[in-house]
């Protein structure tokens, strides 16, 4: 799917150029679920698209009773999946806000994930939703061999997801997030896990971006020459390899992977490889994501600064 040309404004909607999903999001906001049922049903067997659509739809439905009504009126695998996704969104929001209801919402979310997994045992998405909550209850399984710091974490839950889909993108990102300092991990653990996961991923996989995600997450502007880290040979080589091996595959995606492209474009700009960054921005078209730009300031300002460095237009020009 082609993102389209930049027409003067950023499009921040997470549906990006998934036209079906963008239309269904409008229906969900209006309190209708039939479109969501169809949009999710057609993703059976395409776990990447199923993860993407269910996550975006959950963010739209989390503040309403739509999914509860759907479960009562027309229960099925799609209704169970979206309930799990919505319940997890609510639980994570409550935990991050220190809401006194957080513990109860987490129990509801775990039950919803179990129901969705039982309804469709081959679908990894309910398990990925459960993995998103692993940072809340700090699972401490022993790490496998091959990691320098051997950080404990939800390794068994992650392994189960991989048994269903070995290269599930969201699962890898959710798992890595458990080791971020803001979730109780450490900089060394985050880098160690990101390197371990990135090295085992197939050549040309978007999972090669995981070390760059960890680099952004662990960014500390108070450190000396913090902005020059991306110019180090290892990070320049990582970004260059992704530009060479992964970026050409984006044209075959069912939807434009805006977040992954943003991390690549950011790393290339920071590594002073503006010509390569231009191609990543071009692949994004007008679509934008908050991260990684929000780690450095206002997302729109930081994105515009990066585009200008590459000689690309920005809103208002």
Coordinates of C-alpha atoms in Angstrom, one line a residue:
X1 CA 0.0 0.0 0.0
X2 CA 1.4 3.4 -1.0
X3 CA 1.3 6.2 1.6
X4 CA 0.8 9.0 -0.9
X5 CA 2.4 12.3 -1.4
X6 CA 2.9 15.0 1.3
X7 CA 0.2 17.6 0.7
X8 CA 1.2 20.2 3.2
X9 CA -0.2 18.8 6.5
X10 CA 0.7 15.9 8.8
X11 CA -1.9 13.2 9.3
X12 CA -1.6 11.9 12.8
X13 CA -4.3 9.3 12.7
X14 CA -2.9 5.8 13.6
X15 CA -5.0 4.1 10.9
X16 CA -2.6 5.8 8.4
X17 CA -3.5 4.7 4.9
X18 CA -5.5 1.6 6.0
X19 CA -8.7 3.1 4.4
X20 CA -10.9 0.3 5.8
X21 CA -9.6 0.9 9.3
X22 CA -10.0 4.7 9.1
X23 CA -13.7 4.3 8.0
X24 CA -14.4 1.8 10.8
X25 CA -12.9 4.1 13.4
X26 CA -15.5 6.7 12.5
X27 CA -18.2 4.1 12.9
X28 CA -16.8 3.0 16.3
X29 CA -16.8 6.6 17.5
X30 CA -20.5 6.7 16.4
X31 CA -21.2 3.6 18.5
X32 CA -21.5 1.1 15.7
X33 CA -19.5 -2.2 15.7
X34 CA -20.6 -4.1 12.5
X35 CA -17.8 -2.5 10.5
X36 CA -15.3 -3.4 13.2
X37 CA -16.4 -7.0 13.1
X38 CA -15.9 -7.2 9.3
X39 CA -12.5 -5.3 9.4
X40 CA -11.2 -7.8 12.1
X41 CA -12.7 -10.9 10.5
X42 CA -10.8 -10.3 7.3
X43 CA -7.5 -10.2 9.2
X44 CA -7.7 -13.8 10.3
X45 CA -4.4 -15.4 9.4
X46 CA -2.7 -12.0 8.9
X47 CA -1.5 -11.5 12.4
X48 CA 0.3 -8.2 11.6
X49 CA -2.8 -6.6 10.2
X50 CA -4.9 -8.1 13.0
X51 CA -2.7 -6.6 15.7
X52 CA -2.6 -3.2 13.9
X53 CA -6.4 -3.0 13.4
X54 CA -7.4 -4.3 16.8
X55 CA -5.0 -2.0 18.6
X56 CA -6.2 1.1 16.8
X57 CA -9.9 0.2 17.2
X58 CA -9.3 -0.4 20.9
X59 CA -8.0 3.1 21.3
X60 CA -11.2 4.4 19.7
X61 CA -13.6 2.2 21.7
X62 CA -12.0 2.4 25.1
X63 CA -14.0 5.3 26.3
X64 CA -17.4 3.9 25.4
X65 CA -19.5 0.8 26.1
X66 CA -19.4 -0.4 22.5
X67 CA -17.4 -3.5 23.1
X68 CA -19.6 -4.6 26.0
X69 CA -22.7 -4.2 23.9
X70 CA -21.1 -6.1 21.1
X71 CA -20.2 -9.0 23.4
X72 CA -23.8 -9.3 24.6
X73 CA -25.5 -8.9 21.2
X74 CA -23.1 -10.8 18.9
X75 CA -20.4 -12.7 20.8
X76 CA -17.6 -14.2 18.7
X77 CA -13.8 -14.2 18.2
X78 CA -13.7 -10.6 16.9
X79 CA -15.9 -9.3 19.8
X80 CA -13.7 -11.2 22.3
X81 CA -10.5 -9.9 20.8
X82 CA -11.6 -6.3 20.8
X83 CA -12.8 -6.6 24.4
X84 CA -9.4 -7.9 25.4
X85 CA -7.7 -5.0 23.6
X86 CA -10.0 -2.4 25.2
X87 CA -9.7 -3.9 28.6
X88 CA -5.9 -3.8 28.4
X89 CA -6.0 -0.1 27.2
X90 CA -8.1 0.7 30.2
X91 CA -5.9 -1.2 32.7
X92 CA -2.7 0.4 31.4
X93 CA -4.2 3.9 31.5
X94 CA -5.4 3.4 35.0
X95 CA -2.1 2.0 36.2
X96 CA -0.1 4.9 34.6
X97 CA -2.5 7.4 36.2
X98 CA -2.3 5.7 39.6
X99 CA -6.0 5.2 39.5
X100 CA -7.3 3.3 42.5
X101 CA -9.3 1.1 40.1
X102 CA -6.2 -0.1 38.4
X103 CA -5.9 -3.5 40.1
X104 CA -9.5 -4.3 39.4
X105 CA -9.2 -3.2 35.8
X106 CA -6.1 -5.4 35.4
X107 CA -8.0 -8.4 36.6
X108 CA -10.8 -7.7 34.1
X109 CA -8.2 -7.3 31.3
X110 CA -6.5 -10.6 32.2
X111 CA -9.8 -12.4 32.1
X112 CA -10.7 -10.8 28.8
X113 CA -7.4 -11.9 27.3
X114 CA -7.9 -15.4 28.5
X115 CA -11.4 -15.5 27.0
X116 CA -10.1 -14.2 23.6
X117 CA -7.3 -16.8 23.6
X118 CA -9.7 -19.6 24.4
X119 CA -12.1 -18.4 21.6
X120 CA -9.3 -18.5 19.0
X121 CA -6.3 -20.5 20.2
X122 CA -4.2 -20.0 17.1
X123 CA -4.4 -16.2 17.3
X124 CA -1.4 -14.6 19.1
X125 CA -3.1 -11.2 19.5
X126 CA -4.7 -11.9 22.9
X127 CA -1.4 -13.1 24.2
X128 CA 0.3 -10.0 22.9
X129 CA -2.4 -7.9 24.7
X130 CA -1.6 -9.8 27.9
X131 CA 2.1 -9.2 27.3
X132 CA 1.4 -5.5 27.2
X133 CA 0.4 -5.7 30.9
X134 CA 3.5 -7.7 31.9
X135 CA 5.2 -4.5 32.9
X136 CA 2.6 -4.0 35.6
X137 CA 3.1 -7.2 37.5
X138 CA 6.8 -7.6 36.8
X139 CA 7.1 -11.2 35.7
X140 CA 10.6 -12.4 36.6
X141 CA 11.4 -15.5 34.5
X142 CA 15.1 -16.2 34.0
X143 CA 16.6 -15.0 30.8
X144 CA 17.9 -17.4 28.2
X145 CA 21.6 -17.7 27.5
X146 CA 23.1 -15.2 25.2
X147 CA 22.4 -12.0 27.1
X148 CA 25.2 -10.1 28.9
X149 CA 23.0 -8.8 31.7
X150 CA 20.6 -11.8 31.8
X151 CA 17.7 -9.6 32.9
X152 CA 14.7 -11.5 34.3
X153 CA 11.3 -10.7 32.7
X154 CA 8.2 -12.2 31.0
X155 CA 10.2 -14.6 28.9
X156 CA 7.8 -17.6 29.1
X157 CA 4.8 -15.5 28.0
X158 CA 6.9 -14.0 25.2
X159 CA 8.0 -17.5 24.2
X160 CA 4.4 -18.6 24.0
X161 CA 3.6 -15.7 21.6
X162 CA 6.5 -16.7 19.5
X163 CA 5.3 -20.2 19.3
X164 CA 2.2 -18.8 17.5
X165 CA 4.0 -16.2 15.4
X166 CA 7.9 -16.2 15.7
X167 CA 8.4 -12.6 14.3
X168 CA 5.3 -10.8 15.7
X169 CA 6.2 -7.2 15.6
X170 CA 4.0 -5.9 18.4
X171 CA 5.0 -8.8 20.7
X172 CA 8.7 -7.9 20.3
X173 CA 8.0 -4.2 21.1
X174 CA 5.8 -5.0 24.1
X175 CA 8.4 -7.3 25.4
X176 CA 11.2 -4.9 25.0
X177 CA 9.2 -2.2 26.8
X178 CA 9.2 -4.3 30.0
X179 CA 12.9 -3.6 30.3
X180 CA 12.7 0.2 29.8
X181 CA 13.9 2.3 32.8
X182 CA 10.5 4.0 33.1
X183 CA 8.9 0.5 33.6
X184 CA 11.3 -0.6 36.3
X185 CA 14.1 -1.8 34.0
X186 CA 17.5 -0.3 33.2
X187 CA 19.4 1.2 30.3
X188 CA 21.8 -1.8 30.2
X189 CA 18.9 -4.3 30.2
X190 CA 17.0 -2.4 27.5
X191 CA 20.0 -2.3 25.2
X192 CA 20.9 -5.9 26.0
X193 CA 17.4 -7.2 25.2
X194 CA 17.1 -5.0 22.1
X195 CA 20.4 -6.3 20.7
X196 CA 19.4 -9.9 21.4
X197 CA 16.1 -9.6 19.7
X198 CA 17.4 -7.5 16.8
X199 CA 20.2 -10.0 16.1
X200 CA 18.0 -13.0 16.0
X201 CA 15.5 -11.4 13.6
X202 CA 15.5 -12.3 9.9
X203 CA 17.5 -10.0 7.6
X204 CA 15.2 -7.4 6.2
X205 CA 12.8 -7.5 9.2
X206 CA 11.4 -4.4 10.8
X207 CA 12.5 -6.0 14.1
X208 CA 16.0 -4.8 13.3
X209 CA 14.7 -1.4 14.5
X210 CA 14.5 -2.6 18.1
X211 CA 18.0 -1.3 19.1
X212 CA 17.1 2.1 17.6
X213 CA 13.9 2.1 19.7
X214 CA 15.9 1.3 22.8
X215 CA 18.3 4.1 21.9
X216 CA 15.5 6.7 21.8
X217 CA 13.9 5.3 25.0
X218 CA 17.2 5.6 26.9
X219 CA 18.0 9.0 25.6
X220 CA 19.2 11.4 28.3
X221 CA 19.7 15.0 27.1
X222 CA 21.8 15.8 30.2
X223 CA 24.6 13.5 29.2
X224 CA 27.6 15.0 27.4
X225 CA 27.2 14.9 23.6
X226 CA 23.9 13.0 24.0
X227 CA 22.7 13.9 20.5
X228 CA 25.9 12.6 18.9
X229 CA 25.2 9.0 20.0
X230 CA 23.5 8.2 16.7
X231 CA 26.7 9.1 14.8
X232 CA 28.6 6.3 16.4
X233 CA 29.6 3.6 13.9
X234 CA 27.4 0.8 15.4
X235 CA 24.2 3.0 15.2
X236 CA 25.1 4.4 11.8
X237 CA 25.6 0.8 10.5
X238 CA 22.3 -0.3 12.1
X239 CA 20.4 2.5 10.4
X240 CA 22.1 2.0 7.1
X241 CA 21.4 -1.8 7.1
X242 CA 17.7 -1.1 7.7
X243 CA 17.6 1.4 4.9
X244 CA 19.2 -1.1 2.6
X245 CA 17.4 -4.3 3.6
X246 CA 14.1 -3.3 5.2
X247 CA 12.9 -0.1 3.6
X248 CA 12.5 -1.6 0.1
X249 CA 10.0 -4.1 1.6
X250 CA 7.6 -1.4 2.9
X251 CA 6.0 -1.1 -0.5
X252 CA 4.6 -4.6 0.0
X253 CA 3.0 -3.9 3.4
X254 CA -0.8 -3.9 3.7
X255 CA -0.5 -0.5 5.4
X256 CA 2.3 2.0 5.8
X257 CA 4.3 1.2 8.9
X258 CA 4.5 4.8 10.0
X259 CA 6.0 4.3 13.4
X260 CA 8.8 2.0 12.2
X261 CA 9.6 4.5 9.3
X262 CA 9.7 7.3 11.8
X263 CA 12.3 5.6 13.9
X264 CA 14.4 4.9 10.8
X265 CA 14.1 8.4 9.5
X266 CA 15.0 9.8 12.9
X267 CA 18.1 7.6 13.3
X268 CA 19.3 8.5 9.8
X269 CA 18.8 12.2 10.4
X270 CA 20.7 12.0 13.7
X271 CA 23.4 10.0 12.0
X272 CA 23.7 12.8 9.4
X273 CA 22.5 10.6 6.5
X274 CA 20.0 13.1 5.3
X275 CA 19.8 11.7 1.7
X276 CA 18.8 8.2 3.0
X277 CA 16.4 9.8 5.6
X278 CA 14.6 11.5 2.7
X279 CA 13.6 8.1 1.3
X280 CA 12.2 7.0 4.6
X281 CA 10.2 10.2 4.9
X282 CA 8.9 9.8 1.4
X283 CA 7.7 6.3 2.2
X284 CA 5.8 7.8 5.1
X285 CA 3.9 10.3 2.9
X286 CA 1.9 12.7 5.0
X287 CA 1.4 10.3 8.0
X288 CA 3.0 11.0 11.3
X289 CA 3.5 9.4 14.7
X290 CA 4.2 11.0 18.1
X291 CA 7.3 8.8 18.6
X292 CA 10.2 9.0 18.4
X293 CA 9.8 12.8 18.0
X294 CA 8.1 13.3 21.4
X295 CA 11.2 12.0 23.2
X296 CA 13.0 15.2 22.1
X297 CA 10.3 17.9 22.3
X298 CA 7.1 18.8 20.6
X299 CA 6.4 16.0 18.1
X300 CA 5.3 18.3 15.2
X301 CA 8.2 20.7 15.8
X302 CA 10.8 17.9 15.9
X303 CA 9.4 16.1 12.8
X304 CA 9.4 19.4 10.9
X305 CA 13.0 20.1 12.0
X306 CA 14.1 16.7 10.7
X307 CA 12.2 17.1 7.4
X308 CA 13.8 20.5 6.9
X309 CA 17.2 19.0 7.5
X310 CA 16.5 16.7 4.5
X311 CA 15.2 19.5 2.3
X312 CA 11.6 18.3 2.5
X313 CA 8.5 20.5 2.9
X314 CA 6.8 21.0 6.2
X315 CA 3.4 22.4 7.1
X316 CA 3.1 26.2 6.4
X317 CA 5.6 26.2 3.6

